[in-house]
Each structure stands twice: as structure tokens, then as C-alpha cells.
Amino acid sequence: MTVHLVGGAAGPLRGDELRLDITVGPGARLEMLSVAASLALPGRVAAASRMTVTALVAEGGVLRWLPEPLIAAAGCDHVVVSRVDVAEGGTLLWRDDLVCGRHAEASGAVRADTLVRYGGVTLYRHEFTVGPSAPGWDGAAVLGGGRALGTVILAGDELPSPDVPAADAAVMRLAGPGVLATAVGADIRQVKAVLDPLCAGTRVLTGVPANRS
């Protein structure tokens, strides 16, 4: 099954509280897409906007999370929290892309907090912050002057071992049944050129059983 997320208006705006809960049952396959990028905007004077996504994937289930990028408009203050639990025998592809500001503008503030567990054990935990509240985020130790960042997390059995795809990208095995791919670019086109082929690739990632001819 494929589901497209549709936003009713530009946003999120500061003060917005959004939540999405996903459950994939045994043997089910779900692909989550969005019809357009999300644009985090400053809005009124209020607390940071917040998007919380929780996902549960049962044994034999497949979840492919492939939304369009999040764009951090100047002046925004946005928090993204992702909590994913995959049972043993489940399969996950989880992608997040971030663009730091619209064309020729400074980046707003975004904090992304991601936790992926597999079989009850933490597989991946990462917190990343860009914008005015994160000194040095655009320096050599973080984005190195890049304006776009993408990550793909793969979890499950029989995962591929992709090669390092570009100079500004890395692919590494996680401490468990998982792979992490990260790409940085001057714009989102460079990131997509690296990560799109990985997301479109193998039988495991597309949810086709490995023994199918």
C-alpha cells in the first residue's frame, strides 16, 4: 500500500503541534510519501512548532518512509521527533532530507531527534540541529558549507552493502541489522542524486521477498 501525505496549507508555523502514528502489521507493506516539501515558517511569536512521528513495524512488515524534504525557512523554529520500533523480522527504510533555508536566505532553526529500535534494542540514535541556535552548524565539522542534508536508515535482514556513492557522502554499517547512508550537498539536487538510487534499489528495500524470482 502507498499513502501520500497532503498538507492543507504552508507550514508548519511556530506554535503548531503535529503528530503522525504509523502501524505496519505482520506481512504488510506500507510506503509513505508526501506530495510536496514541508516548509517550516516563523509565524506568530510562539513556542517552536513540532512534528512527532511514531512508527511500529511488526515481524514480516515493511515500512518505507520517503517524504519530500523539510525546508527550514529563515526565522522558523521547528522540532522533528521520530520514534521507530521494528520487530525482529521487520524491514525499514527511513529517509529524511533537510534544506537549510529557501533560495538565497539564511536557515531557520530546526532540531531533528531520531531514534530507531530493532528487536527492542536501539539501532540508531541521532540529534541534529541547524540554524541560529546551533553555533558552527555550517562549519567544517558539521555541514562544511553545505545547504542540504539527507539520511537513509535501513534496518532488517539481508540488507545491501552499497558502495560509498560520492565524496560528500558516507555509508556505514550500524551495530545491528542496519545501514546508515548520509549525503551533504550545496542543494537538495546533489543529495537526491546520491540517495535516490539507494532508495529505489534492491528487493529488500522494495519489500519483495528475497526468494522471489
Coordinates of N, CA and C in Angstrom, one line a residue:
M1 N 0.8 -1.2 0.0 CA 0.0 0.0 0.0 C 0.9 1.2 0.0
T2 N 0.5 2.2 -0.8 CA 1.2 3.5 -0.8 C 0.2 4.6 -0.3
V3 N 0.7 5.5 0.6 CA -0.1 6.6 1.1 C 0.7 7.8 0.9
H4 N 0.0 8.9 0.4 CA 0.6 10.2 0.2 C 0.0 11.1 1.2
L5 N 0.9 11.8 1.9 CA 0.6 12.9 2.9 C 0.4 14.2 2.2
V6 N -0.7 14.8 2.5 CA -1.1 16.1 1.8 C -1.3 17.2 2.9
G7 N -0.5 18.3 2.8 CA -0.6 19.4 3.8 C -1.7 20.3 3.3
G8 N -2.5 20.8 4.2 CA -3.6 21.7 3.9 C -3.2 23.1 3.6
A9 N -2.0 23.5 4.1 CA -1.5 24.9 3.8 C 0.0 24.9 4.1
A10 N 0.6 26.0 3.8 CA 2.1 26.1 4.1 C 2.3 26.0 5.6
G11 N 3.4 25.4 5.9 CA 3.7 25.2 7.3 C 4.5 23.9 7.5
P12 N 4.8 23.6 8.8 CA 4.2 24.1 10.0 C 4.7 25.6 10.4
L13 N 3.8 26.3 11.1 CA 4.1 27.6 11.6 C 4.5 27.4 13.1
R14 N 5.2 28.4 13.6 CA 5.6 28.3 15.0 C 4.3 28.2 15.9
G15 N 4.4 27.3 16.9 CA 3.2 27.0 17.7 C 2.4 25.8 17.3
D16 N 2.6 25.4 16.0 CA 1.9 24.2 15.6 C 2.4 22.9 16.3
E17 N 1.5 22.0 16.6 CA 1.8 20.7 17.1 C 1.2 19.6 16.2
L18 N 2.0 18.9 15.5 CA 1.6 17.9 14.6 C 2.0 16.5 15.0
R19 N 1.2 15.5 14.8 CA 1.6 14.1 15.2 C 1.1 13.1 14.1
L20 N 1.9 12.1 13.8 CA 1.5 11.1 12.9 C 1.9 9.8 13.6
D21 N 1.0 8.8 13.7 CA 1.3 7.5 14.2 C 1.1 6.4 13.1
I22 N 2.0 5.6 12.9 CA 2.0 4.6 11.9 C 2.2 3.2 12.5
T23 N 1.3 2.3 12.1 CA 1.5 0.9 12.5 C 1.4 0.0 11.2
V24 N 2.4 -0.9 11.1 CA 2.5 -1.8 10.0 C 2.4 -3.2 10.6
G25 N 1.4 -3.9 10.2 CA 1.1 -5.2 10.8 C 2.0 -6.3 10.2
P26 N 1.9 -7.6 10.7 CA 2.7 -8.7 10.2 C 2.4 -8.9 8.7
G27 N 3.4 -9.0 7.9 CA 3.3 -9.3 6.5 C 2.8 -8.1 5.6
A28 N 2.5 -7.0 6.2 CA 2.0 -5.8 5.5 C 3.2 -5.0 5.0
R29 N 2.9 -4.3 3.9 CA 3.9 -3.4 3.3 C 3.3 -2.0 3.1
L30 N 4.0 -1.0 3.7 CA 3.4 0.4 3.6 C 4.5 1.3 3.1
E31 N 4.2 2.1 2.1 CA 5.1 3.2 1.6 C 4.5 4.5 1.9
M32 N 5.1 5.4 2.6 CA 4.6 6.7 3.0 C 5.4 7.7 2.2
L33 N 4.6 8.5 1.4 CA 5.2 9.6 0.5 C 4.5 10.9 0.9
S34 N 5.0 12.0 0.4 CA 4.3 13.3 0.5 C 4.2 13.9 -0.8
V35 N 3.2 14.7 -1.1 CA 3.0 15.3 -2.4 C 3.9 16.6 -2.6
A36 N 4.4 17.1 -1.5 CA 5.2 18.3 -1.7 C 6.2 18.5 -0.5
A37 N 7.2 19.3 -0.6 CA 8.1 19.6 0.6 C 7.3 20.2 1.7
S38 N 7.8 20.1 2.9 CA 7.3 20.8 4.1 C 8.1 22.0 4.3
L39 N 7.4 23.2 4.5 CA 8.1 24.4 4.7 C 7.8 25.0 6.1
A40 N 8.9 24.9 7.0 CA 8.8 25.4 8.3 C 8.9 26.9 8.3
L41 N 7.9 27.6 8.8 CA 7.8 29.1 8.7 C 7.8 29.7 10.1
P42 N 8.2 31.0 10.2 CA 8.3 31.6 11.5 C 6.9 31.8 12.2
G43 N 5.9 32.4 11.4 CA 4.6 32.6 12.0 C 4.6 33.6 13.2
R44 N 3.6 33.4 14.0 CA 3.5 34.3 15.2 C 4.5 34.0 16.2
V45 N 4.7 34.9 17.2 CA 5.6 34.7 18.3 C 5.0 33.6 19.2
A46 N 5.6 32.4 19.2 CA 5.1 31.3 20.0 C 6.2 30.3 20.2
A47 N 5.9 29.2 20.9 CA 6.8 28.1 21.0 C 7.2 27.5 19.7
A48 N 8.2 26.7 19.7 CA 8.7 26.1 18.4 C 7.5 25.2 17.9
S49 N 7.4 25.1 16.6 CA 6.5 24.1 16.0 C 7.1 22.7 16.2
R50 N 6.3 21.7 16.2 CA 6.8 20.4 16.5 C 6.0 19.3 15.7
M51 N 6.8 18.4 15.1 CA 6.2 17.3 14.3 C 6.8 16.0 15.0
T52 N 5.8 15.2 15.5 CA 6.2 13.9 16.1 C 5.7 12.8 15.3
V53 N 6.6 11.9 14.9 CA 6.2 10.7 14.1 C 6.6 9.5 14.8
T54 N 5.6 8.6 15.1 CA 5.9 7.3 15.7 C 5.5 6.2 14.7
A55 N 6.4 5.2 14.7 CA 6.1 4.1 13.8 C 6.4 2.7 14.4
L56 N 5.5 1.8 14.2 CA 5.7 0.4 14.7 C 5.6 -0.5 13.5
V57 N 6.6 -1.4 13.4 CA 6.7 -2.3 12.3 C 6.7 -3.7 12.9
A58 N 5.7 -4.6 12.6 CA 5.7 -5.9 13.1 C 6.6 -6.9 12.3
E59 N 6.8 -8.1 12.8 CA 7.5 -9.1 12.2 C 7.0 -9.4 10.8
G60 N 7.8 -9.3 9.8 CA 7.4 -9.6 8.4 C 6.8 -8.3 7.7
G61 N 6.7 -7.2 8.5 CA 6.2 -6.0 7.9 C 7.3 -5.2 7.2
V62 N 6.9 -4.3 6.3 CA 7.9 -3.5 5.6 C 7.3 -2.0 5.6
L63 N 8.2 -1.1 6.1 CA 7.8 0.3 6.1 C 8.9 1.1 5.3
R64 N 8.4 1.8 4.3 CA 9.3 2.7 3.5 C 8.8 4.2 3.7
W65 N 9.6 4.9 4.5 CA 9.2 6.3 4.8 C 10.0 7.2 3.9
L66 N 9.4 7.9 2.9 CA 10.0 8.6 1.9 C 9.3 10.0 1.6
P67 N 9.3 10.8 2.6 CA 8.6 12.1 2.4 C 9.5 13.1 1.6
E68 N 8.9 14.1 1.0 CA 9.7 15.1 0.4 C 10.5 15.9 1.5
P69 N 11.5 16.7 1.1 CA 12.3 17.4 2.1 C 11.6 18.4 3.0
L70 N 12.2 18.6 4.1 CA 11.8 19.7 5.0 C 12.7 20.9 4.7
I71 N 12.0 22.1 4.5 CA 12.8 23.3 4.2 C 12.7 24.2 5.4
A72 N 13.8 24.6 5.9 CA 13.9 25.5 7.1 C 13.9 26.9 6.7
A73 N 12.8 27.6 6.6 CA 12.7 29.0 6.2 C 13.3 29.9 7.2
A74 N 13.9 31.0 6.8 CA 14.5 31.9 7.8 C 13.5 32.3 8.9
G75 N 13.9 32.3 10.1 CA 13.1 32.7 11.2 C 12.2 31.6 11.8
C76 N 12.2 30.4 11.2 CA 11.4 29.3 11.8 C 12.1 28.7 13.0
D77 N 11.4 28.0 13.8 CA 11.9 27.3 15.0 C 11.1 26.0 15.0
H78 N 11.7 24.9 14.6 CA 10.9 23.7 14.4 C 11.7 22.5 15.0
V79 N 10.9 21.6 15.5 CA 11.4 20.4 16.1 C 10.8 19.2 15.5
V80 N 11.6 18.2 15.1 CA 11.1 17.0 14.5 C 11.5 15.8 15.3
V81 N 10.6 15.0 15.8 CA 10.9 13.9 16.7 C 10.4 12.6 16.0
S82 N 11.3 11.7 15.8 CA 10.9 10.4 15.1 C 11.3 9.3 16.0
R83 N 10.3 8.4 16.3 CA 10.5 7.2 17.1 C 10.0 6.0 16.4
V84 N 10.9 5.1 16.0 CA 10.6 4.0 15.2 C 11.0 2.7 15.9
D85 N 10.0 1.7 16.0 CA 10.3 0.4 16.6 C 10.0 -0.6 15.6
V86 N 11.0 -1.4 15.2 CA 10.9 -2.5 14.3 C 11.1 -3.9 15.0
A87 N 10.1 -4.7 14.9 CA 10.2 -6.1 15.4 C 11.2 -6.9 14.6
E88 N 11.8 -7.9 15.3 CA 12.7 -8.8 14.5 C 12.0 -9.4 13.4
G89 N 12.6 -9.4 12.2 CA 11.9 -9.9 11.0 C 11.2 -8.8 10.2
G90 N 11.2 -7.6 10.8 CA 10.6 -6.5 10.0 C 11.7 -5.8 9.2
T91 N 11.2 -4.9 8.3 CA 12.2 -4.2 7.4 C 11.8 -2.7 7.4
L92 N 12.8 -1.9 7.4 CA 12.6 -0.5 7.4 C 13.5 0.3 6.4
L93 N 12.9 1.2 5.7 CA 13.7 2.2 5.0 C 13.2 3.6 5.5
W94 N 14.0 4.4 6.1 CA 13.6 5.6 6.7 C 14.5 6.8 6.2
R95 N 13.8 7.7 5.5 CA 14.6 8.8 4.9 C 14.1 10.1 5.4
D96 N 15.1 11.0 5.6 CA 14.8 12.4 6.0 C 15.8 13.3 5.2
D97 N 15.2 14.3 4.5 CA 16.0 15.3 3.8 C 15.7 16.7 4.4
L98 N 16.7 17.5 4.6 CA 16.6 18.8 5.1 C 17.3 19.9 4.2
V99 N 16.6 21.0 3.9 CA 17.2 22.1 3.2 C 17.2 23.3 4.1
C100 N 18.4 23.8 4.2 CA 18.7 24.9 5.2 C 18.4 26.3 4.6
G101 N 17.1 26.7 4.6 CA 16.7 28.0 4.0 C 16.3 27.9 2.6
R102 N 15.4 28.8 2.2 CA 15.0 28.9 0.8 C 16.1 29.6 0.0
H103 N 15.9 29.8 -1.3 CA 16.9 30.3 -2.1 C 17.5 31.6 -1.6
A104 N 18.8 31.7 -1.4 CA 19.5 33.0 -1.0 C 19.0 33.5 0.3
E105 N 18.5 32.7 1.2 CA 18.2 33.2 2.6 C 18.8 32.3 3.6
A106 N 18.9 32.9 4.8 CA 19.5 32.2 6.0 C 18.6 31.0 6.4
S107 N 19.2 30.0 7.0 CA 18.5 28.9 7.5 C 17.7 29.3 8.8
G108 N 16.5 28.8 9.0 CA 15.9 28.8 10.3 C 16.4 27.8 11.2
A109 N 15.8 27.7 12.4 CA 16.3 26.7 13.4 C 15.5 25.4 13.3
V110 N 16.1 24.3 13.2 CA 15.5 23.0 13.1 C 16.3 22.1 14.0
R111 N 15.6 21.3 14.9 CA 16.2 20.2 15.6 C 15.5 18.9 15.3
A112 N 16.3 18.0 14.8 CA 15.8 16.7 14.5 C 16.3 15.6 15.4
D113 N 15.4 14.9 16.0 CA 15.7 13.9 17.0 C 15.2 12.5 16.6
T114 N 16.0 11.6 16.2 CA 15.6 10.4 15.6 C 16.1 9.2 16.4
L115 N 15.2 8.2 16.7 CA 15.5 7.0 17.4 C 14.9 5.8 16.7
V116 N 15.7 4.9 16.3 CA 15.2 3.6 15.7 C 15.7 2.5 16.5
R117 N 14.7 1.6 16.9 CA 15.0 0.4 17.6 C 14.6 -0.8 16.8
Y118 N 15.4 -1.9 16.9 CA 15.1 -3.1 16.2 C 15.2 -4.3 17.1
G119 N 14.1 -5.0 17.2 CA 14.0 -6.1 18.1 C 14.2 -5.7 19.6
G120 N 13.7 -4.5 19.9 CA 13.8 -4.0 21.3 C 15.1 -3.4 21.6
V121 N 16.1 -3.3 20.7 CA 17.4 -2.8 21.0 C 17.6 -1.5 20.1
T122 N 18.2 -0.5 20.7 CA 18.5 0.7 20.0 C 19.5 0.5 18.8
L123 N 19.1 0.8 17.6 CA 19.9 0.6 16.5 C 20.6 1.9 16.0
Y124 N 19.8 3.0 16.2 CA 20.3 4.3 15.7 C 19.6 5.4 16.6
R125 N 20.5 6.3 17.1 CA 20.0 7.5 17.8 C 20.8 8.7 17.4
H126 N 20.1 9.7 17.0 CA 20.9 10.9 16.5 C 20.1 12.1 16.7
E127 N 20.7 13.2 17.1 CA 20.1 14.5 17.2 C 20.9 15.5 16.5
F128 N 20.3 16.3 15.6 CA 21.0 17.2 14.7 C 20.3 18.6 14.7
T129 N 21.0 19.7 14.9 CA 20.4 21.0 14.9 C 21.1 21.9 13.9
V130 N 20.3 22.7 13.2 CA 20.9 23.7 12.3 C 20.2 25.1 12.6
G131 N 20.9 26.1 12.2 CA 20.3 27.5 12.4 C 20.9 28.3 13.5
P132 N 20.3 29.4 13.8 CA 20.9 30.4 14.7 C 21.2 29.8 16.1
S133 N 20.4 28.8 16.5 CA 20.6 28.2 17.9 C 21.7 27.2 17.9
A134 N 22.4 26.9 16.8 CA 23.4 25.9 16.8 C 24.7 26.5 16.2
P135 N 25.5 27.1 17.0 CA 26.8 27.7 16.5 C 27.6 26.7 15.9
G136 N 28.2 27.0 14.7 CA 29.1 26.1 14.0 C 28.4 25.1 13.1
W137 N 27.1 25.1 13.0 CA 26.4 24.1 12.3 C 26.8 24.0 10.8
D138 N 27.1 25.2 10.2 CA 27.5 25.3 8.8 C 29.0 25.2 8.6
G139 N 29.8 24.9 9.7 CA 31.2 24.9 9.6 C 31.8 23.6 9.1
A140 N 33.1 23.5 9.1 CA 33.7 22.3 8.5 C 33.4 21.0 9.3
A141 N 33.1 21.1 10.6 CA 32.9 19.9 11.4 C 31.5 19.4 11.3
V142 N 30.6 20.1 10.6 CA 29.2 19.7 10.5 C 28.8 19.6 9.0
L143 N 28.3 20.6 8.4 CA 27.9 20.6 7.0 C 28.9 21.0 6.1
G144 N 30.0 21.7 6.6 CA 31.1 22.1 5.7 C 30.6 23.0 4.6
G145 N 29.7 23.9 4.9 CA 29.2 24.9 3.9 C 28.0 24.3 3.1
G146 N 27.7 23.1 3.3 CA 26.5 22.5 2.6 C 25.2 23.2 3.0
R147 N 24.2 23.1 2.1 CA 22.9 23.7 2.4 C 21.8 22.7 2.5
A148 N 22.2 21.4 2.2 CA 21.2 20.3 2.2 C 21.8 19.1 2.8
L149 N 21.0 18.3 3.5 CA 21.5 17.1 4.2 C 20.4 16.0 4.0
G150 N 20.8 14.8 3.7 CA 19.9 13.7 3.6 C 20.4 12.5 4.3
T151 N 19.6 11.7 5.0 CA 19.9 10.5 5.6 C 19.0 9.4 5.2
V152 N 19.5 8.2 5.1 CA 18.7 7.0 4.9 C 19.1 5.9 5.9
I153 N 18.1 5.4 6.6 CA 18.4 4.3 7.6 C 17.7 3.1 7.1
L154 N 18.4 2.0 7.0 CA 17.9 0.7 6.5 C 18.0 -0.3 7.7
A155 N 17.0 -1.0 8.0 CA 17.0 -2.0 9.1 C 16.3 -3.2 8.7
G156 N 16.9 -4.4 9.0 CA 16.3 -5.6 8.7 C 17.3 -6.7 8.3
D157 N 16.9 -7.8 7.9 CA 17.8 -8.9 7.4 C 18.1 -8.7 6.0
E158 N 19.3 -9.3 5.6 CA 19.7 -9.3 4.2 C 19.8 -7.9 3.6
L159 N 20.3 -7.0 4.3 CA 20.4 -5.6 3.7 C 21.6 -5.5 2.7
P160 N 21.5 -4.6 1.8 CA 22.6 -4.4 0.8 C 23.8 -3.8 1.5
S161 N 24.9 -3.9 0.8 CA 26.2 -3.3 1.2 C 26.6 -2.3 0.2
P162 N 25.9 -1.1 0.1 CA 26.2 -0.2 -1.0 C 27.6 0.4 -0.9
D163 N 28.2 0.8 -2.0 CA 29.5 1.5 -2.0 C 29.3 2.9 -1.6
V164 N 30.4 3.6 -1.2 CA 30.3 5.0 -0.9 C 30.0 5.7 -2.2
P165 N 28.9 6.4 -2.3 CA 28.5 6.9 -3.6 C 29.1 8.2 -4.1
A166 N 29.7 9.0 -3.2 CA 30.2 10.3 -3.7 C 31.1 10.9 -2.6
A167 N 31.8 11.9 -2.9 CA 32.8 12.5 -2.0 C 32.1 13.1 -0.8
D168 N 31.0 13.6 -0.9 CA 30.2 14.2 0.2 C 29.2 13.3 0.8
A169 N 29.5 12.0 0.8 CA 28.5 11.0 1.3 C 29.2 9.9 2.0
A170 N 28.5 9.2 2.8 CA 29.1 8.1 3.6 C 28.0 7.0 3.8
V171 N 28.5 5.8 3.7 CA 27.6 4.6 4.0 C 28.3 3.8 5.0
M172 N 27.6 3.4 6.1 CA 28.2 2.6 7.2 C 27.3 1.7 7.8
R173 N 27.8 0.5 8.2 CA 27.0 -0.4 9.0 C 26.8 0.0 10.4
L174 N 25.6 -0.2 10.9 CA 25.3 0.1 12.2 C 25.5 -1.1 13.1
A175 N 25.6 -0.9 14.4 CA 25.8 -2.0 15.4 C 24.6 -2.8 15.5
G176 N 24.2 -3.6 14.5 CA 23.0 -4.4 14.5 C 22.6 -4.6 13.0
P177 N 21.4 -5.0 12.8 CA 21.0 -5.3 11.4 C 20.5 -4.0 10.7
G178 N 21.5 -3.1 10.4 CA 21.2 -1.8 9.8 C 22.3 -1.2 9.1
V179 N 21.9 -0.2 8.2 CA 22.9 0.5 7.4 C 22.4 2.0 7.4
L180 N 23.4 2.9 7.5 CA 23.2 4.3 7.5 C 23.9 5.0 6.3
A181 N 23.1 5.7 5.5 CA 23.7 6.5 4.4 C 23.4 8.0 4.6
T182 N 24.4 8.8 4.5 CA 24.3 10.2 4.7 C 24.9 11.0 3.5
A183 N 24.3 12.0 3.1 CA 24.8 12.8 2.0 C 24.6 14.3 2.3
V184 N 25.6 15.1 1.9 CA 25.5 16.6 2.1 C 25.8 17.2 0.7
G185 N 25.0 18.3 0.4 CA 25.2 19.0 -0.8 C 25.0 20.5 -0.8
A186 N 25.4 21.2 -1.8 CA 25.1 22.6 -1.9 C 23.6 22.8 -2.1
D187 N 22.9 21.9 -2.6 CA 21.4 22.0 -2.7 C 20.9 20.6 -2.7
I188 N 19.6 20.5 -2.7 CA 18.9 19.2 -2.5 C 19.1 18.3 -3.7
R189 N 19.4 18.8 -4.9 CA 19.6 18.0 -6.1 C 20.8 17.1 -5.9
Q190 N 21.9 17.6 -5.3 CA 23.0 16.8 -5.1 C 22.8 15.7 -4.1
V191 N 22.0 16.0 -3.1 CA 21.7 14.9 -2.1 C 20.8 13.9 -2.8
K192 N 19.8 14.3 -3.5 CA 18.9 13.3 -4.2 C 19.7 12.4 -5.2
A193 N 20.6 13.0 -5.9 CA 21.4 12.2 -6.8 C 22.1 11.1 -6.2
V194 N 22.5 11.2 -4.9 CA 23.2 10.2 -4.2 C 22.2 9.2 -3.6
L195 N 21.2 9.7 -2.9 CA 20.3 8.8 -2.1 C 19.1 8.2 -2.9
D196 N 18.7 8.8 -3.9 CA 17.5 8.3 -4.7 C 17.8 6.9 -5.2
P197 N 19.0 6.6 -5.8 CA 19.2 5.3 -6.3 C 19.3 4.2 -5.2
L198 N 19.7 4.6 -4.0 CA 19.8 3.7 -2.9 C 18.4 3.3 -2.5
C199 N 17.5 4.3 -2.4 CA 16.1 4.0 -2.0 C 15.3 3.3 -3.1
A200 N 15.7 3.4 -4.3 CA 14.9 2.7 -5.4 C 15.4 1.3 -5.6
G201 N 16.5 0.9 -4.9 CA 17.3 -0.3 -5.4 C 16.8 -1.7 -5.2
T202 N 17.1 -2.4 -4.1 CA 17.1 -3.8 -4.0 C 15.8 -4.4 -3.6
R203 N 15.7 -5.7 -3.7 CA 14.4 -6.4 -3.3 C 14.1 -6.2 -1.9
V204 N 15.1 -6.1 -1.0 CA 14.8 -5.9 0.4 C 14.1 -4.6 0.6
L205 N 14.7 -3.6 0.0 CA 14.2 -2.2 0.2 C 12.8 -2.0 -0.4
T206 N 12.5 -2.7 -1.5 CA 11.1 -2.6 -2.1 C 10.1 -3.6 -1.5
G207 N 10.6 -4.4 -0.6 CA 9.6 -5.3 0.1 C 9.3 -6.5 -0.6
V208 N 10.1 -6.8 -1.7 CA 9.9 -8.1 -2.4 C 10.6 -9.2 -1.7
P209 N 10.0 -10.3 -1.4 CA 10.7 -11.4 -0.7 C 11.9 -11.8 -1.4
A210 N 12.9 -12.2 -0.6 CA 14.3 -12.5 -1.2 C 14.2 -13.7 -2.0
N211 N 13.3 -14.7 -1.8 CA 13.3 -15.9 -2.6 C 12.4 -15.8 -3.8
R212 N 11.9 -14.6 -4.2 CA 11.1 -14.5 -5.3 C 11.9 -14.3 -6.6
S213 N 11.6 -15.0 -7.6 CA 12.4 -14.9 -8.9 C 12.0 -13.7 -9.7

